[in-house]
Structure formats: structure tokens, C-alpha cells
Amino acid sequence: MASSRQFKLAKESELRVEVGPDMPLRIRLFSGTAEIFGTELPPSNWLSISPRSKIAVFTWNGATIELDGVSEVEYVADETPMVSYVNVHAILDARRAQAKASHSNNVDSLQGPRVIVVGPTDSGKSSLCKMLLSWACKQGWKPTYVDLDIGQGYITIPGCIAATPVEMPIDAVEGIPLEMPIVYFYGHTSPTANGDLYKVFVKELARTLERQFSGNAEARAAGMVINTMGWVEGLGYELLLNAIDTFNCDVVLVLGQEKLCSMLKEVLKTKPKVDVVKLHKSGGIVMRNQKVRQKARSLKIREYFYGPINDLSPHSNIVNFSDISVYRIGGGPQAPRSALPIGAEPVADPTRVVAININRDLLHLVLAVSYAKEPDQIISSNVAGYIYVTDIDVVRKKITYLAPCPGELPSKLLIVGTLTWLEG
């Protein structure tokens, strides 16, 4: 075990740390003030940072940071884009205040800023989102965080489109506090599996949030911060434009890609109220290959059941095949071939909800538990949570599954996609 060591940071510099794959690392603020992704470190308290985490401890005025444990990479950087990020925050803050004032003055109520953070894979999108959210919370706002990144899944698990109000700066260890998340289970980690369904869920989520904002002036003024996928070409680019439009975004922050920025400026110039702003990505960004990204997904699912620092105890339960119904969204032809024009091929219906037979194909899959009462409500209903199928006894017609808490499932309707996990 490496002994504890200290790093003295000059003002506006940061300590960048990559934690190894096996052991957590402890960190504490020895003196001065510092923050991790916009959340201030408490003085003198040791924090455990989970394995494979990558963090940047930034100080505005100078600090001494102490580390204890093994890390793969640790160094101090004095060139960071933080000043430009905090300048963006100041502009957003002024817009929130303006929106709030317009509401209390009974003039035409303005909406608060709707910020969408875009950029290629590994450009620091989720880190910037956390900073903007945490800084807004420090000013007393309760912005809404929207996560459209099905590949990683920062609000619950990968394969989901989700949103949650953020009322406190985001905890460096625990992550985003979940009070009342709205979650739609897309069920795949790439939009190519069903691009039309992805759009449908984006629309459902936007509609739900608009309803909430219409009855909550405070949330409307606080606005939203939207995280997106790192796929910014082809279908990925199309889905990006669709999200900007669907959520009625007025600030587009482009991280680290000139080409994407100029493309968006060109296509959005007809919308005078949309600001497209290019920002530099942090020099601490680490490019991850497919294997590392897959591992991060797996860890995210594990975290859902066991907690970020293994502090939760999930429950194993058994249920009869007859007590549940499992559905897949998408697939099945829209019309029989006989009803189509000559030579036309039947097209799979991307939003068709199909009941599936329960068999061993479900082993090691993560299923979502829907709040829907009937199958035709599945697409418009958000999910209560997830279970992980650990065993299927076809002879006795029983499923063994892992759930985050004991007791009966809140619903008998389960949704399956292609999200697998090998516990280990």
C-alpha cells in the first residue's frame, strides 16, 4: 500500500487522479479550499473514491490535498479550462435570475436556460454537466439533469433515458442524489438498435418535464442541463439535432470539436435564440477503448445493486413464470405482406410492444420493472427500477433474480432489451 502523500496546489490549478481497478483511494483536503466537479471538498474528512474513477481536484485559491492508497496516475496541472466553464455558469445564473424575475413580475414568463452539452466520446461532457449542476445548486437553484447517454448511464444504469431534479451539489463519492428520477428503459447501449424508439423516449421525457415545469415556476427558472452521447456523426448527429429541438434548448455547449461546432452553428442559425458555444476540453481527459467502456458499464450496473462502495445488500428472490410478463419493444412486422404494395418488404415496427416467452435466453440480462398497468402503457410509463436474472429453471418454471431491495416487485410487467451483465 502506498503511503499517504501531499500535493500543494497553486490557485486555479488541479490535481488529476486515476484510481486503479482494484483498490479504492482515499482523499482529503488538508488546507485551503478545493472542489471535485464543482462540489467543495469538506475540510479534513477522508473520502473514498471508488476503483476506476477519474477525478480532478480543482482549487480557485490554493490548497493542499492528501492522498492515501494506490492510484495509476496522479499529477498537478496548471492549465485548465475551468475559468471559461465558470464564466458559462455566470451567464446561465443571470438567465435563471431573469426567468425567475419575469415570473414574479407577471410579465410573459421566460424559461430558464436549457443547456445541452455535446461533443465526441471522452471529451468531458458528463464532468462539465456535474460542474454546471453543482454550481447552480450552490446558488440555491434546483436545476433538472437530463441524461440521454444510453452508453454509460449516469443517473441510473446504461440503456436508459432519464432525468432528475438536482437539489444539492453532486457528491464526489455517491454521485447524483436520486429523489424522483423519471426513467425510460431503452434497453440497449447504442441507438442503432432502435433509433426511432430512442426518439420516442426523448419526446416522452421532454413532454413529462414540460408538464412538471408548467406547474413549478422554480424548476422552470432553474432550467435543465442535458448530457448527450459521444456519437456525433450519422444517426448520432441526427439524434443530437432532434434532442436540441425536442427539449427546446437555447444553449449548446460544444466540447473539443471544431467541426461539430461549425456544423451546429450553420444548422441552428435559423434559430436566433440558440447560442452555440465552443469550449475547450480538459487536458485531463483520458481516451477509453471499447473494452474500458464496457467495463465502466458493467461497474455502473454493479453499483446499482451493490452501491458505489459496496455498501448495499441486494436481495435474491424467486418468482414463477406465471407471476410476471416480459415484453420487448420493437420488432414484429407492421402489416402482413399481403397487405403491402407488390414488392414492398414489411418493416419492423420500432415501438411495437411484444410479449416474449420466458426461457434461458433471459439469463444474465437486466430487466426493467415498468410502472405500466397494461402492456400498451409500457412506452409512456417510466420504470420503477431493475432486476438481474441469475437463474432460470425451465422445468419448475421459476426465475431467480437479484433486486436492490426485498419484497414483491412493484409491477408484474417487465421490459427486456439487450442489456447484459456478468456479475463478478
Phi, psi and omega in degrees: 000129178292144179284166181288148179218157184245149176233126178264119183256131173284167182296147182056038173235171181216151175261121180256130185227134171245118182278143181293175186282343190249320187247139173290162179241143178257144182221145173209156177273114183277318176202162181081201177228144180205164180219154173245116182048045175089352180255126184293140175281135177289140181295138172070344182279134175282134174245139176266122179259128188291157180306151178067006177284151173236119183232158175231121178262112186253143175234135176278327188238003182108143181195160170245126183246139179246134176244147177220123182119188186257134173232159179276323182219137172207125178201159179260133178240136179253358174252112180222158178271015189299324181297318179293325179295317182288333175294320176299315178304317182298321179293318179297320180299317179296323179291324177297315181298321179296315180297318180296316180296320181296327180287316183288338178272001180061019171278177180307118186294124177276152172271150175290173184297137174244101190259127175245128183258118185234160180157165181294173177306141177057049175247001177093023183298310184292327178295316179296320177303314180300318180297311182298322179292313183296318179295322178296318180297323178299332180271005177093005178274161175233075183290163177260130177263126178245127180243113180256007183273089182291341181290327183243317176071089184267341182272312175237271179225169176300161178086009183234155170245124191213162176212150177206143172290142178244118187253345181224154175309143188286125183295133182295333181263308187282339182081208187285126178288129184255105176268298183222069182290146171257120187229129173247132184267104177282323170090358180226161182258004175224142180290345181294338180299324181191078184301322181295321179294321177303314179298320180299316180291324176300317180295316179301315182295316180299318181296316180298316180294321178300319178299316180295317182295326183295336179255006184218093184298325182295313180294322180297317180290325180292331176075199182221155174239123188245124176265142184233173179286162179271003179269110189242019177233161177056232180300324179300317179294318178300317181290330177295311179298321179298319180292318179302317181289312186296320181270002177058047184289144177240356174227123177246113179261117182257120182262118167061028171213110182300315185299312180299320181298314182290326177297316181292321179299318182295312185285335183261005184293342177283349178252092187297342183268007179255121177264125175255119186237126177270132177237150176283143174276159181291146176291349181273000182294133180251126178286132182248136176278177185302320183295318180293321179295320178298318179297319179296321177298314181300317179296323181295320178291317178301319180300324180300319182273324188250353181088157183296332179237037177058036185257008177247154178239099179290163184245138175268129181229159178237137180223149177283148176308320186289347182271351182227161172231133181248133183235148173245142178259129181100153181099167183081130182293150179287323182215149177296154183303325182295337182268359184262158175301153182303131177089349181278142179265142176294139182255138178295140179274113187293344182243013179286133179263118186242129175287140179240155177286138178278120177209190186290353175297340182277352182301135179067015175264151173263124180250147177264144177262113186275148173278356183298147176268329181231153181305325183287357177261358187301315184293326183267003181253141175275173188255151182276333183163199187224154170233159180239124184279115183258338179202147176227118178259099185292326182293311182272358180054054179228143176248132171256131183220158177259132177231153182292340181218160181285177175095175182291155175291143181293349180205155178266355182265118182245148180244135178244143173231230177237020184278110182251160177208131174254108184295135180169000000 
